[in-house]
Coordinates of C-alpha atoms in Angstrom, one line a residue:
X1 CA -54.4 37.8 -121.1
X2 CA -51.5 39.4 -123.1
X3 CA -50.0 40.8 -120.1
X4 CA -49.0 37.4 -118.7
X5 CA -46.4 37.4 -121.2
X6 CA -44.0 38.9 -120.2
X7 CA -44.1 37.4 -116.9
X8 CA -43.8 33.8 -119.2
X9 CA -40.4 35.6 -121.0
X10 CA -38.5 36.4 -117.5
X11 CA -39.5 32.8 -116.2
X12 CA -38.4 31.1 -119.2
X13 CA -35.5 34.1 -119.4
X14 CA -34.4 32.9 -115.3
X15 CA -34.5 29.1 -116.3
X16 CA -32.2 29.1 -119.4
X17 CA -29.3 31.6 -117.4
X18 CA -29.4 29.2 -114.5
X19 CA -29.2 26.8 -116.1
X20 CA -26.6 28.4 -118.2
X21 CA -24.8 29.9 -115.5
X22 CA -24.5 25.8 -113.2
X23 CA -23.7 22.9 -114.7
X24 CA -25.8 19.6 -114.4
X25 CA -22.5 17.9 -111.8
X26 CA -23.1 21.9 -109.9
X27 CA -27.1 21.3 -109.3
X28 CA -27.5 17.6 -109.4
X29 CA -24.2 16.7 -106.9
X30 CA -24.5 17.4 -102.5
X31 CA -21.2 15.0 -101.8
X32 CA -19.1 14.5 -104.0
X33 CA -20.0 18.5 -103.9
X34 CA -20.8 19.3 -107.6
X35 CA -19.0 22.5 -107.0
X36 CA -15.2 21.3 -106.4
X37 CA -13.3 20.8 -109.1
X38 CA -12.1 17.2 -109.6
X39 CA -10.1 15.6 -107.2
X40 CA -10.5 17.6 -104.4
X41 CA -11.2 14.6 -102.3
X42 CA -9.4 11.3 -101.5
X43 CA -10.4 8.1 -99.7
X44 CA -8.7 5.1 -98.8
X45 CA -10.1 1.6 -99.7
X46 CA -12.2 0.3 -97.5
X47 CA -13.1 3.6 -96.6
X48 CA -17.4 3.9 -95.6
X49 CA -18.3 7.1 -98.2
X50 CA -22.0 8.5 -98.4
X51 CA -22.9 10.1 -101.5
X52 CA -26.2 12.3 -102.4
X53 CA -27.7 14.1 -105.0
X54 CA -30.3 16.9 -105.0
X55 CA -34.1 15.8 -107.5
X56 CA -32.8 16.0 -111.0
X57 CA -36.1 17.4 -113.2
X58 CA -34.2 18.6 -116.6
X59 CA -34.4 16.6 -119.6
X60 CA -30.6 17.4 -120.3
X61 CA -28.7 14.7 -120.6
X62 CA -31.0 11.8 -118.6
X63 CA -34.4 12.8 -119.1
X64 CA -35.4 11.3 -115.2
X65 CA -39.0 12.2 -115.9
X66 CA -39.2 9.0 -117.8
X67 CA -36.1 7.1 -117.2
X68 CA -34.7 5.4 -114.4
X69 CA -31.1 5.5 -113.4
X70 CA -28.2 2.8 -112.0
X71 CA -25.4 4.6 -110.0
X72 CA -21.7 3.8 -110.7
X73 CA -18.5 4.2 -109.7
X74 CA -15.7 3.9 -112.8
X75 CA -12.0 4.9 -114.2
X76 CA -12.4 8.8 -114.3
X77 CA -11.2 8.0 -117.9
X78 CA -15.0 6.4 -118.6
X79 CA -16.1 9.7 -118.6
X80 CA -16.2 11.1 -122.2
X81 CA -14.9 15.1 -120.6
X82 CA -12.2 13.3 -118.4
X83 CA -11.2 11.2 -121.7
X84 CA -11.3 14.9 -123.7
X85 CA -8.5 16.1 -121.1
X86 CA -5.2 13.7 -121.4
X87 CA -3.7 14.9 -118.2
X88 CA -7.4 13.8 -116.2
X89 CA -6.8 9.6 -117.3
X90 CA -5.6 7.4 -120.6
X91 CA -7.8 5.1 -122.4
X92 CA -6.4 1.8 -120.9
X93 CA -8.0 3.3 -117.7
X94 CA -11.4 3.0 -119.1
X95 CA -11.7 -0.6 -117.7
X96 CA -12.9 -0.9 -114.6
X97 CA -16.3 0.0 -114.0
X98 CA -18.9 -1.3 -110.7
X99 CA -22.7 -0.5 -110.1
X100 CA -23.7 0.4 -106.5
X101 CA -27.2 0.8 -106.7
X102 CA -30.2 0.0 -109.3
X103 CA -33.3 2.1 -110.7
X104 CA -32.8 5.3 -109.1
X105 CA -35.4 7.6 -109.6
X106 CA -33.7 11.2 -109.6
X107 CA -36.7 13.2 -109.4
X108 CA -36.1 12.6 -105.6
X109 CA -33.4 13.8 -103.7
X110 CA -31.2 10.5 -102.6
X111 CA -28.1 9.4 -100.7
X112 CA -26.2 6.0 -100.4
X113 CA -23.8 5.0 -97.7
X114 CA -21.2 2.9 -99.7
X115 CA -17.6 1.5 -98.9
X116 CA -15.3 1.6 -101.4
X117 CA -13.8 -1.7 -102.4
X118 CA -11.6 -1.1 -105.3
X119 CA -8.8 -4.1 -106.3
X120 CA -5.4 -3.0 -105.6
X121 CA -4.5 -4.4 -109.1
X122 CA -7.0 -1.3 -110.5
X123 CA -6.4 1.0 -108.1
X124 CA -1.8 0.4 -109.0
X125 CA -3.4 0.9 -112.8
X126 CA -5.0 4.4 -111.5
X127 CA -5.7 6.2 -108.2
X128 CA -8.8 8.4 -110.1
X129 CA -12.1 7.5 -110.1
X130 CA -16.2 9.4 -110.7
X131 CA -19.4 8.4 -109.8
X132 CA -21.7 8.4 -112.5
X133 CA -26.1 8.0 -112.7
X134 CA -26.6 6.1 -116.0
X135 CA -29.8 4.9 -117.9
X136 CA -30.9 2.0 -116.0
X137 CA -28.9 -1.4 -117.6
X138 CA -28.1 -5.1 -116.6
X139 CA -24.0 -3.5 -117.8
X140 CA -22.1 -0.8 -117.8
X141 CA -22.1 0.9 -121.1
X142 CA -20.1 3.8 -122.0
X143 CA -21.6 5.4 -125.2
X144 CA -24.6 6.5 -123.0
X145 CA -25.6 9.4 -121.6
X146 CA -24.7 10.0 -117.7
X147 CA -24.7 12.7 -115.5
X148 CA -20.9 11.8 -113.5
X149 CA -19.9 13.5 -110.1
X150 CA -16.8 15.5 -109.6
X151 CA -13.2 13.3 -109.9
X152 CA -11.9 12.0 -107.0
X153 CA -8.4 10.0 -106.0
X154 CA -8.8 6.8 -104.0
X155 CA -5.1 5.1 -102.5
X156 CA -4.5 1.7 -101.6
X157 CA -5.1 0.8 -97.5
X158 CA -1.6 -0.1 -96.4
X159 CA -2.3 -1.1 -93.4
X160 CA -0.3 -0.4 -90.6
X161 CA 3.3 -1.7 -89.9
X162 CA 4.6 -3.1 -86.8
X163 CA 8.4 -3.6 -86.0
X164 CA 9.2 -4.9 -82.5
X165 CA 13.3 -3.2 -81.3
X166 CA 15.9 -6.1 -81.5
X167 CA 15.8 -6.0 -77.5
X168 CA 12.6 -7.5 -76.9
X169 CA 12.0 -9.4 -79.5
X170 CA 9.5 -11.2 -77.3
X171 CA 7.4 -8.1 -76.4
X172 CA 4.0 -9.3 -77.6
X173 CA 1.7 -6.5 -79.6
X174 CA -1.4 -5.8 -81.6
X175 CA -2.8 -2.6 -84.0
X176 CA -6.5 -2.1 -85.2
X177 CA -6.5 0.2 -88.4
X178 CA -9.8 2.5 -88.4
X179 CA -10.7 4.9 -91.0
X180 CA -10.1 8.6 -89.4
X181 CA -7.9 11.3 -90.0
X182 CA -4.4 10.6 -89.2
X183 CA -3.6 9.7 -85.8
X184 CA -1.0 7.6 -84.4
X185 CA -1.5 7.2 -80.4
X186 CA 1.7 4.7 -79.0
X187 CA 1.8 3.1 -75.6
X188 CA 5.1 1.5 -75.8
X189 CA 8.4 2.1 -75.8
X190 CA 9.5 -0.9 -77.5
X191 CA 7.1 0.0 -80.9
X192 CA 8.3 1.9 -84.4
X193 CA 4.3 2.6 -85.7
X194 CA 4.0 3.7 -89.8
X195 CA 1.7 5.8 -90.4
X196 CA -1.6 5.8 -93.2
X197 CA -1.2 8.4 -95.8
X198 CA -4.3 10.7 -95.8
X199 CA -7.4 9.9 -93.5
X200 CA -6.3 7.3 -91.1
X201 CA -6.4 6.4 -87.2
X202 CA -3.6 4.0 -86.3
X203 CA -3.9 2.7 -82.7
X204 CA -0.6 0.8 -81.9
X205 CA -1.1 -1.2 -78.0
X206 CA 1.6 -3.1 -77.0
X207 CA 3.0 -4.5 -73.5
X208 CA 5.6 -2.2 -71.7
X209 CA 9.2 -3.9 -72.1
X210 CA 9.7 -3.0 -68.6
X211 CA 7.8 -2.4 -65.7
X212 CA 8.8 0.7 -65.5
X213 CA 6.2 3.9 -65.7
X214 CA 5.6 5.4 -68.5
X215 CA 5.5 8.9 -70.2
X216 CA 2.0 9.7 -69.3
X217 CA 1.5 8.0 -66.0
X218 CA 4.8 10.0 -64.5
X219 CA 3.1 13.0 -65.5
X220 CA 0.0 12.4 -64.0
X221 CA 2.3 11.2 -61.1
X222 CA 3.7 14.3 -60.8
X223 CA 0.4 17.2 -61.6
X224 CA -0.8 14.4 -58.1
X225 CA 2.3 15.8 -55.9
X226 CA 1.9 19.4 -56.8
X227 CA -1.4 19.3 -55.6
X228 CA -0.5 17.3 -52.5
X229 CA 1.6 19.8 -52.4
X230 CA -0.7 22.5 -53.3
X231 CA -3.0 21.4 -50.6
X232 CA -0.8 20.8 -47.6
X233 CA 0.3 24.1 -47.6
X234 CA -3.0 26.1 -48.3
X235 CA -3.6 23.8 -44.5
X236 CA -0.8 25.2 -43.1
X237 CA -1.7 28.8 -43.8
X238 CA -5.2 28.3 -42.4
X239 CA -3.8 26.6 -39.4
X240 CA -1.1 29.8 -39.4
X241 CA -4.2 32.2 -39.0
X242 CA -5.8 30.6 -37.2
X243 CA -2.8 30.2 -34.7
X244 CA -2.8 33.8 -35.1
X245 CA -6.4 35.0 -34.2
X246 CA -6.2 32.9 -31.0
X247 CA -2.9 34.3 -29.8
X248 CA -4.7 38.0 -30.6
X249 CA -7.4 36.7 -28.5
X250 CA -5.7 35.8 -25.4
X251 CA -3.8 38.9 -25.0
X252 CA -7.0 40.8 -25.3
X253 CA -8.0 38.3 -22.6
X254 CA -5.0 39.4 -20.0
X255 CA -4.6 42.7 -21.1
X256 CA -8.9 42.8 -20.1
X257 CA -8.1 40.6 -17.1
X258 CA -4.9 43.4 -16.2
X259 CA -7.5 46.7 -16.5
X260 CA -9.0 45.2 -14.2
X261 CA -7.1 45.0 -12.0
X262 CA -5.7 47.8 -11.5
X263 CA -9.4 49.1 -11.8
X264 CA -10.2 47.2 -8.2
X265 CA -6.8 48.6 -7.2
X266 CA -7.5 52.1 -7.3
X267 CA -8.2 54.8 -4.4
X268 CA -11.2 57.1 -4.6
X269 CA -9.7 60.6 -2.8
X270 CA -12.3 60.8 -0.4
X271 CA -11.3 57.9 1.1
X272 CA -7.7 58.7 1.3
X273 CA -8.5 61.4 2.9
X274 CA -10.0 59.7 5.4
X275 CA -7.0 57.5 6.2
X276 CA -5.2 60.4 6.3
X277 CA -6.4 61.6 9.2
X278 CA -6.3 58.4 10.7
X279 CA -2.7 58.0 10.2
X280 CA -2.0 61.8 11.9
X281 CA -3.9 60.3 15.0
X282 CA -2.1 56.9 14.5
X283 CA 0.7 57.0 12.6
X284 CA 1.5 52.9 13.6
X285 CA -2.1 51.6 12.5
X286 CA -1.3 53.3 8.9
X287 CA 1.9 51.7 8.6
X288 CA 0.4 48.0 9.4
X289 CA -2.9 48.7 7.3
X290 CA -5.4 48.9 10.6
X291 CA -7.3 51.6 11.9
X292 CA -10.8 53.1 12.1
X293 CA -11.8 50.4 10.9
X294 CA -10.5 50.8 7.9
X295 CA -8.2 47.8 6.1
X296 CA -5.8 48.9 3.8
X297 CA -3.7 46.7 1.8
X298 CA -0.5 47.3 2.4
X299 CA 1.1 49.0 -0.7
X300 CA -1.7 51.9 -0.4
X301 CA -0.7 52.2 3.1
X302 CA 2.3 52.6 2.4
X303 CA 1.9 55.3 -0.5
X304 CA -0.6 57.1 1.7
X305 CA 2.4 57.5 4.4
X306 CA 4.7 59.1 1.2
X307 CA 2.5 61.3 0.5
X308 CA 2.2 62.5 4.5
X309 CA 6.1 62.8 4.9
X310 CA 6.4 64.6 1.6
X311 CA 3.2 67.1 3.7
X312 CA 5.2 67.5 5.7
X313 CA 8.5 68.3 4.5
X314 CA 6.1 70.7 2.6
X315 CA 4.7 72.4 6.1
X316 CA 8.5 72.5 7.7
X317 CA 9.8 74.8 4.6
X318 CA 6.6 77.2 4.9
X319 CA 7.5 77.2 8.5
X320 CA 11.0 78.7 7.4

């Protein structure tokens, strides 16, 4: 029994240290992020925002086990901790409050998607606002305990301003606004677009002043022509390679035919000796290509006659 006391004391000490290390705002709010400083986020009026929170089981500030709460958006001055800091807000700003959701059980983590729709007149007074949980009530009571989120800024939705150039006053134009990071996309040379501050997407679609190509179309045309030239050059290179290969094959074929002809024209030494004998007996047959049944071509007979004359010359020389 007594052995469980140290464990219980350690648990209480850890719980106390955890609560002291983190404020209720840090423990409760996920979005806006309770661990961030005030005014770390800026929203545009009419923007859709997600608010989310963790389960809350503490009895400090609001006892969620016995009390249902409402979610409100108010000016930052309605929060006492902000009123104590004059740099955040002034008491004259503590007049705006709007209920976003009723009768919430903070013991269950939940979220809410809501649209920022603060009147422009109020935004002209102050851009500083905060979400806060208050005990359920039909009206906002600034004196009751609350669980506020980090404060944030809300700016007016200025919309989009567009003006046509004097030379194209008859050119129709249209525009649309979507909440998103600031990006401007324009498809006209005759329209000037002014971006909204903070996160906004302005898409301007206009009819071109002339029928000429736009810059994007010209770039696309140049890229297409480049690839067309590249394809043509590739085809020419392939055809050149195939032509060179065909020429090499043709030259090889001609060479083989010439070698075959040379092989057929070759005279065997034994046959040449027989021809020589015939030539000695009847030189006229040798010169005419006839004799003893041998039908030799005239070039071969001429070569043999030349060889015979050479041999005769050698014998005459030896006689001397």
